[in-house]
C-alpha positions as semicolon CSV with decimal commas, in nm:
position;residue;x (nm);y (nm);z (nm)
1;M;0,361;2,308;-2,997
2;T;0,138;2,311;-3,306
3;T;-0,239;2,305;-3,339
4;L;-0,213;1,965;-3,508
5;E;-0,041;1,820;-3,200
6;L;-0,321;1,963;-2,985
7;F;-0,578;1,816;-3,224
8;Y;-0,406;1,477;-3,208
9;D;-0,418;1,484;-2,828
10;L;-0,797;1,522;-2,827
11;V;-0,835;1,151;-2,896
12;F;-0,658;1,075;-2,571
13;V;-0,914;1,268;-2,369
14;F;-1,158;1,002;-2,490
15;A;-0,905;0,725;-2,424
16;M;-0,847;0,835;-2,064
17;T;-1,223;0,845;-2,006
18;R;-1,255;0,489;-2,135
19;V;-0,973;0,364;-1,913
20;S;-1,120;0,520;-1,597
21;H;-1,466;0,382;-1,678
22;L;-1,314;0,038;-1,734
23;L;-1,166;0,053;-1,385
24;V;-1,485;0,186;-1,223
25;E;-1,690;-0,093;-1,378
26;H;-1,439;-0,364;-1,279
27;L;-1,316;-0,252;-0,938
28;T;-1,134;-0,576;-0,854
29;W;-0,771;-0,684;-0,864
30;A;-0,834;-0,852;-1,200
31;G;-1,008;-0,540;-1,330
32;A;-0,723;-0,320;-1,207
33;G;-0,473;-0,542;-1,387
34;Q;-0,671;-0,522;-1,709
35;A;-0,703;-0,144;-1,683
36;L;-0,327;-0,120;-1,624
37;I;-0,248;-0,320;-1,939
38;I;-0,478;-0,094;-2,142
39;L;-0,332;0,223;-1,990
40;L;0,024;0,107;-2,063
41;A;-0,068;0,044;-2,428
42;V;-0,246;0,379;-2,467
43;W;0,043;0,562;-2,304
44;W;0,302;0,381;-2,517
45;S;0,126;0,477;-2,840
46;W;0,108;0,845;-2,740
47;N;0,460;0,849;-2,595
48;Y;0,633;0,725;-2,910
49;T;0,443;0,968;-3,128
50;T;0,564;1,248;-2,901
51;W;0,924;1,132;-2,932
52;A;0,880;1,120;-3,309
53;T;0,727;1,467;-3,344
54;N;1,010;1,603;-3,131
55;E;1,231;1,548;-3,437
56;L;0,985;1,584;-3,727
57;N;0,847;1,902;-3,879
58;P;0,475;1,900;-3,784
59;E;0,408;2,172;-4,044
60;S;0,497;1,932;-4,326
61;D;0,197;1,799;-4,516
62;V;0,319;1,442;-4,506
63;V;0,375;1,461;-4,129
64;R;0,027;1,608;-4,089
65;L;-0,119;1,316;-4,282
66;L;0,078;1,075;-4,064
67;L;-0,055;1,232;-3,743
68;L;-0,412;1,231;-3,874
69;W;-0,379;0,860;-3,956
70;L;-0,238;0,791;-3,610
71;M;-0,526;0,990;-3,462
72;L;-0,782;0,775;-3,646
73;A;-0,612;0,453;-3,538
74;S;-0,599;0,583;-3,179
75;L;-0,972;0,652;-3,194
76;L;-1,036;0,294;-3,305
77;M;-0,817;0,168;-3,023
78;S;-1,007;0,383;-2,771
79;V;-1,345;0,259;-2,895
80;A;-1,234;-0,098;-2,818
81;I;-1,111;-0,027;-2,463
82;P;-1,426;-0,115;-2,261
83;D;-1,445;-0,460;-2,420
84;A;-1,075;-0,511;-2,493
85;F;-1,076;-0,829;-2,284
86;G;-1,397;-0,943;-2,448
87;D;-1,521;-0,931;-2,806
88;R;-1,314;-0,628;-2,914
89;G;-0,972;-0,759;-2,818
90;L;-0,861;-0,806;-3,177
91;L;-0,974;-0,453;-3,273
92;F;-0,777;-0,308;-2,981
93;A;-0,464;-0,509;-3,063
94;C;-0,473;-0,442;-3,437
95;A;-0,528;-0,068;-3,387
96;Y;-0,241;-0,049;-3,137
97;V;0,000;-0,243;-3,359
98;A;-0,103;-0,037;-3,663
99;I;-0,016;0,283;-3,473
100;Q;0,328;0,165;-3,366
101;V;0,434;-0,016;-3,682
102;S;0,301;0,235;-3,937
103;R;0,462;0,529;-3,756
104;H;0,802;0,365;-3,751
105;L;0,773;0,237;-4,105
106;F;0,741;0,604;-4,200
107;L;1,033;0,705;-3,976
108;T;1,253;0,426;-4,111
109;F;1,188;0,438;-4,484
110;A;1,037;0,781;-4,556
111;A;1,177;1,028;-4,304
112;A;1,533;0,892;-4,287
113;G;1,792;0,850;-4,559
114;A;1,961;0,520;-4,641
115;G;2,252;0,448;-4,407
116;S;2,172;0,736;-4,175
117;P;2,171;0,708;-3,794
118;E;1,804;0,807;-3,802
119;R;1,715;0,507;-4,019
120;E;1,923;0,276;-3,802
121;R;1,754;0,373;-3,476
122;A;1,402;0,389;-3,625
123;G;1,457;0,046;-3,781
124;R;1,562;-0,098;-3,446
125;I;1,247;0,035;-3,280
126;L;1,036;-0,096;-3,570
127;T;1,186;-0,442;-3,522
128;W;1,084;-0,447;-3,157
129;F;0,734;-0,326;-3,241
130;V;0,690;-0,601;-3,499
131;V;0,801;-0,869;-3,251
132;A;0,576;-0,732;-2,976
133;G;0,297;-0,693;-3,229
134;V;0,290;-1,067;-3,287
135;F;0,200;-1,116;-2,921
136;W;-0,054;-0,830;-2,923
137;I;-0,241;-0,974;-3,222
138;A;-0,210;-1,332;-3,097
139;G;-0,360;-1,214;-2,771
140;G;-0,643;-1,044;-2,958
141;L;-0,723;-1,376;-3,126
142;A;-0,704;-1,568;-2,797
143;E;-0,943;-1,549;-2,504
144;G;-0,942;-1,533;-2,126
145;E;-0,617;-1,596;-1,940
146;T;-0,432;-1,676;-2,262
147;R;-0,505;-1,326;-2,392
148;I;-0,384;-1,172;-2,067
149;A;-0,062;-1,378;-2,072
150;L;0,017;-1,289;-2,434
151;W;-0,052;-0,921;-2,377
152;L;0,167;-0,920;-2,067
153;I;0,452;-1,056;-2,281
154;A;0,383;-0,786;-2,539
155;V;0,388;-0,514;-2,272
156;M;0,718;-0,644;-2,131
157;L;0,871;-0,640;-2,480
158;D;0,744;-0,287;-2,548
159;Y;0,858;-0,145;-2,216
160;G;1,182;-0,341;-2,203
161;A;1,307;-0,229;-2,545
162;P;1,428;0,122;-2,443
163;L;1,609;-0,023;-2,140
164;V;1,831;-0,231;-2,369
165;L;1,852;0,055;-2,624
166;F;1,664;-0,151;-2,883
167;W;1,934;-0,417;-2,908
168;V;1,913;-0,626;-3,224
169;P;2,145;-0,924;-3,283
170;G;2,418;-0,851;-3,534
171;R;2,375;-0,474;-3,524
172;P;2,610;-0,221;-3,358
173;K;2,519;-0,114;-3,007
174;L;2,333;0,216;-2,978
175;H;2,396;0,477;-2,707
176;G;2,170;0,725;-2,531
177;T;2,329;1,010;-2,725
178;T;2,188;0,858;-3,046
179;W;1,864;1,043;-2,967
180;Q;1,847;1,417;-2,912
181;V;1,581;1,583;-2,695
182;E;1,458;1,939;-2,744
183;T;1,379;1,997;-2,377
184;S;1,117;2,273;-2,384
185;H;0,898;2,110;-2,651
186;F;0,931;1,771;-2,487
187;A;0,832;1,900;-2,143
188;E;0,542;2,095;-2,292
189;R;0,401;1,789;-2,468
190;F;0,415;1,565;-2,162
191;G;0,274;1,842;-1,946
192;L;-0,020;1,864;-2,184
193;F;-0,094;1,494;-2,138
194;I;-0,107;1,552;-1,762
195;M;-0,360;1,827;-1,837
196;I;-0,562;1,576;-2,042
197;A;-0,570;1,333;-1,749
198;L;-0,666;1,610;-1,505
199;G;-0,936;1,731;-1,744
200;E;-1,082;1,381;-1,759
201;T;-1,097;1,385;-1,378
202;I;-1,304;1,704;-1,379
203;V;-1,536;1,569;-1,650
204;A;-1,587;1,242;-1,461
205;T;-1,657;1,421;-1,133
206;G;-1,901;1,663;-1,294
207;A;-2,084;1,384;-1,480
208;T;-2,115;1,174;-1,164
209;T;-2,254;1,472;-0,971
210;A;-2,506;1,544;-1,247
211;D;-2,627;1,182;-1,238
212;H;-2,715;1,198;-0,867
213;D;-2,953;1,400;-0,653
214;I;-2,804;1,738;-0,569
215;T;-2,773;1,737;-0,190
216;T;-2,547;1,929;0,046
217;A;-2,321;1,624;0,083
218;T;-2,300;1,578;-0,294
219;L;-2,207;1,941;-0,350
220;L;-1,945;1,926;-0,074
221;A;-1,801;1,612;-0,232
222;L;-1,785;1,790;-0,568
223;C;-1,599;2,084;-0,410
224;V;-1,355;1,851;-0,233
225;A;-1,290;1,664;-0,558
226;F;-1,225;1,988;-0,745
227;I;-0,981;2,115;-0,481
228;G;-0,803;1,780;-0,493
229;T;-0,769;1,799;-0,871
230;A;-0,639;2,157;-0,841
231;A;-0,383;2,038;-0,585
232;L;-0,265;1,764;-0,825
233;W;-0,227;2,028;-1,097
234;W;-0,035;2,257;-0,864
235;L;0,196;1,981;-0,741
236;Y;0,291;1,886;-1,094
237;F;0,326;2,220;-1,270
238;A;0,485;2,408;-0,979
239;S;0,724;2,127;-0,898
240;I;0,801;1,841;-1,138
241;A;0,745;2,034;-1,462
242;E;0,984;2,316;-1,366
243;V;1,249;2,090;-1,213
244;A;1,244;1,862;-1,519
245;V;1,297;2,140;-1,772
246;H;1,582;2,307;-1,584
247;G;1,733;1,977;-1,471
248;L;1,744;1,823;-1,819
249;D;1,907;2,129;-1,973
250;E;2,203;2,086;-1,738
251;L;2,259;1,713;-1,794
252;E;2,494;1,554;-2,046
253;T;2,285;1,234;-2,024
254;R;1,957;1,417;-2,071
255;T;1,819;1,171;-2,328
256;T;1,851;0,881;-2,084
257;V;1,708;1,088;-1,801
258;A;1,425;1,208;-2,027
259;R;1,347;0,845;-2,104
260;D;1,330;0,760;-1,733
261;V;1,141;1,071;-1,622
262;Y;0,898;1,111;-1,912
263;T;0,860;0,778;-2,088
264;Y;0,850;0,567;-1,773
265;G;0,794;0,808;-1,484
266;H;0,501;1,003;-1,623
267;V;0,286;0,695;-1,673
268;L;0,289;0,662;-1,293
269;I;0,157;1,018;-1,266
270;V;-0,116;0,944;-1,520
271;A;-0,213;0,620;-1,343
272;A;-0,237;0,809;-1,013
273;I;-0,463;1,073;-1,168
274;I;-0,692;0,803;-1,309
275;L;-0,711;0,639;-0,966
276;S;-0,789;0,978;-0,813
277;A;-1,069;1,027;-1,068
278;V;-1,216;0,690;-0,974
279;G;-1,191;0,781;-0,606
280;D;-1,363;1,114;-0,666
281;E;-1,648;0,940;-0,849
282;L;-1,697;0,698;-0,560
283;I;-1,703;0,977;-0,299
284;V;-1,943;1,194;-0,498
285;A;-2,174;0,896;-0,552
286;H;-2,167;0,784;-0,186
287;P;-2,051;1,077;0,030
288;A;-2,222;0,968;0,352
289;E;-2,131;0,599;0,335
290;E;-1,827;0,433;0,490
291;L;-1,554;0,312;0,257
292;S;-1,418;-0,040;0,267
293;G;-1,239;-0,294;0,053
294;A;-1,182;-0,204;-0,309
295;H;-1,358;0,132;-0,275
296;L;-1,130;0,242;0,008
297;L;-0,821;0,125;-0,178
298;A;-0,926;0,314;-0,492
299;V;-0,987;0,638;-0,299
300;V;-0,659;0,630;-0,106
301;S;-0,423;0,481;-0,364
302;G;-0,456;0,773;-0,609
303;P;-0,301;1,041;-0,382
304;V;-0,048;0,792;-0,242
305;L;0,075;0,686;-0,586
306;Y;0,082;1,048;-0,707
307;L;0,309;1,161;-0,422
308;V;0,530;0,852;-0,447
309;A;0,568;0,905;-0,822
310;Q;0,665;1,268;-0,767
311;A;0,922;1,165;-0,506
312;V;1,072;0,911;-0,749
313;L;1,090;1,165;-1,033
314;H;1,257;1,421;-0,806
315;M;1,509;1,156;-0,704
316;R;1,590;1,075;-1,069
317;L;1,631;1,442;-1,161
318;S;1,819;1,574;-0,859
319;G;1,949;1,270;-0,673
320;R;1,746;1,371;-0,367
321;I;1,396;1,293;-0,245
322;R;1,159;1,566;-0,134
323;V;1,067;1,465;0,220
324;S;0,732;1,643;0,190
325;H;0,618;1,397;-0,078
326;V;0,718;1,089;0,119
327;A;0,559;1,225;0,437
328;G;0,244;1,315;0,242
329;A;0,217;0,964;0,095
330;L;0,253;0,810;0,442
331;A;-0,009;1,048;0,580
332;C;-0,254;0,956;0,303
333;A;-0,200;0,586;0,371
334;A;-0,260;0,645;0,744
335;I;-0,591;0,821;0,672
336;S;-0,728;0,490;0,545
337;L;-0,727;0,366;0,906
338;L;-1,012;0,609;0,980
339;A;-1,242;0,451;0,720
340;P;-1,442;0,238;0,967
341;V;-1,546;0,541;1,174
342;V;-1,585;0,832;0,928
343;P;-1,780;0,866;0,601
344;A;-1,632;0,878;0,252
345;L;-1,661;1,256;0,230
346;A;-1,443;1,299;0,541
347;I;-1,181;1,059;0,404
348;G;-1,174;1,253;0,078
349;A;-1,145;1,587;0,258
350;L;-0,853;1,463;0,471
351;L;-0,670;1,330;0,165
352;V;-0,717;1,661;-0,014
353;A;-0,593;1,848;0,295
354;V;-0,269;1,646;0,280
355;L;-0,223;1,727;-0,089
356;V;-0,278;2,098;-0,022
357;V;-0,026;2,095;0,266
358;V;0,235;1,924;0,047
359;A;0,170;2,180;-0,230
360;V;0,219;2,466;0,017
361;V;0,540;2,313;0,153
362;D;0,671;2,269;-0,202
363;R;0,588;2,631;-0,274
364;I;0,784;2,772;0,020
365;T;1,069;2,520;0,004
366;P;1,312;2,550;-0,291
367;A;1,329;2,237;-0,502
368;P;1,666;2,056;-0,495
């Protein structure tokens, strides 16, 4: 990993903060749906750049200039996030499309030679980005439900393209082996994005604590939130990260598995961390109050989704599910039943206790 890649990732610390704030400020089903669309777009822009830099030389001056341009466009996209479904929809859409299209214009016509497999596959991806981009920009020009509908179509096109291996009428069919994955670099890059999401959780928790009166309950809530974030870190880097690296090295179909585990699977991990950050903010802000409705769902759904996502990724890598993750997710869901009789701080502490127990079980039980 190069310093330029680390520098590029700094923009996404800001992006993750904007996504979590969008959800906190619109804690409804509609708000959650909007935050999900934004997260999927942000993730897709970062994900494709990571796939690209896996094959490019980041020490090259032209590649450095490309990454700096993508960083600027990502910053513009992040600035538009809070009002992406309002007055800044067109800015968000144009920045996102500029990231995807400009990167793959470079990969198609500058980085790859005429007639090469690299140009063929980059050109296929570029075609899909252009088609999806029409819906992104049209949605940016539209308003209300029309914008949402157009952006949902764009998301489905973006996320569906790898599943059909970027099929284009009249062109030969591509295969998973068309792309090559350098496992260690790939795992390191995606692991770093998890660190970005976890870092945003700590920043959000600390900022929320600083904005409120420092009481015993507030400090306890801060400690519980920190331990929960540490447990999420432990669960990922002592489990999924190690299994993924060793598992991919042994697979003949590692590019397809890498697509499933990293491109698709890791966005579930990131979404769970964002939900956990929102839950931590709510508990720190109201530690002695009872949770209900959207607040309760936000607090509980983060740990549940995190453990479910880990179980799914283990299944894809090894063909077996870690029972500890499934049991932990069920336990977290069951804790929500206590919400009417115990305060938010107690709910948070119980959820964190489950995460810690699962982490300990993972540590003493060999991964399949």
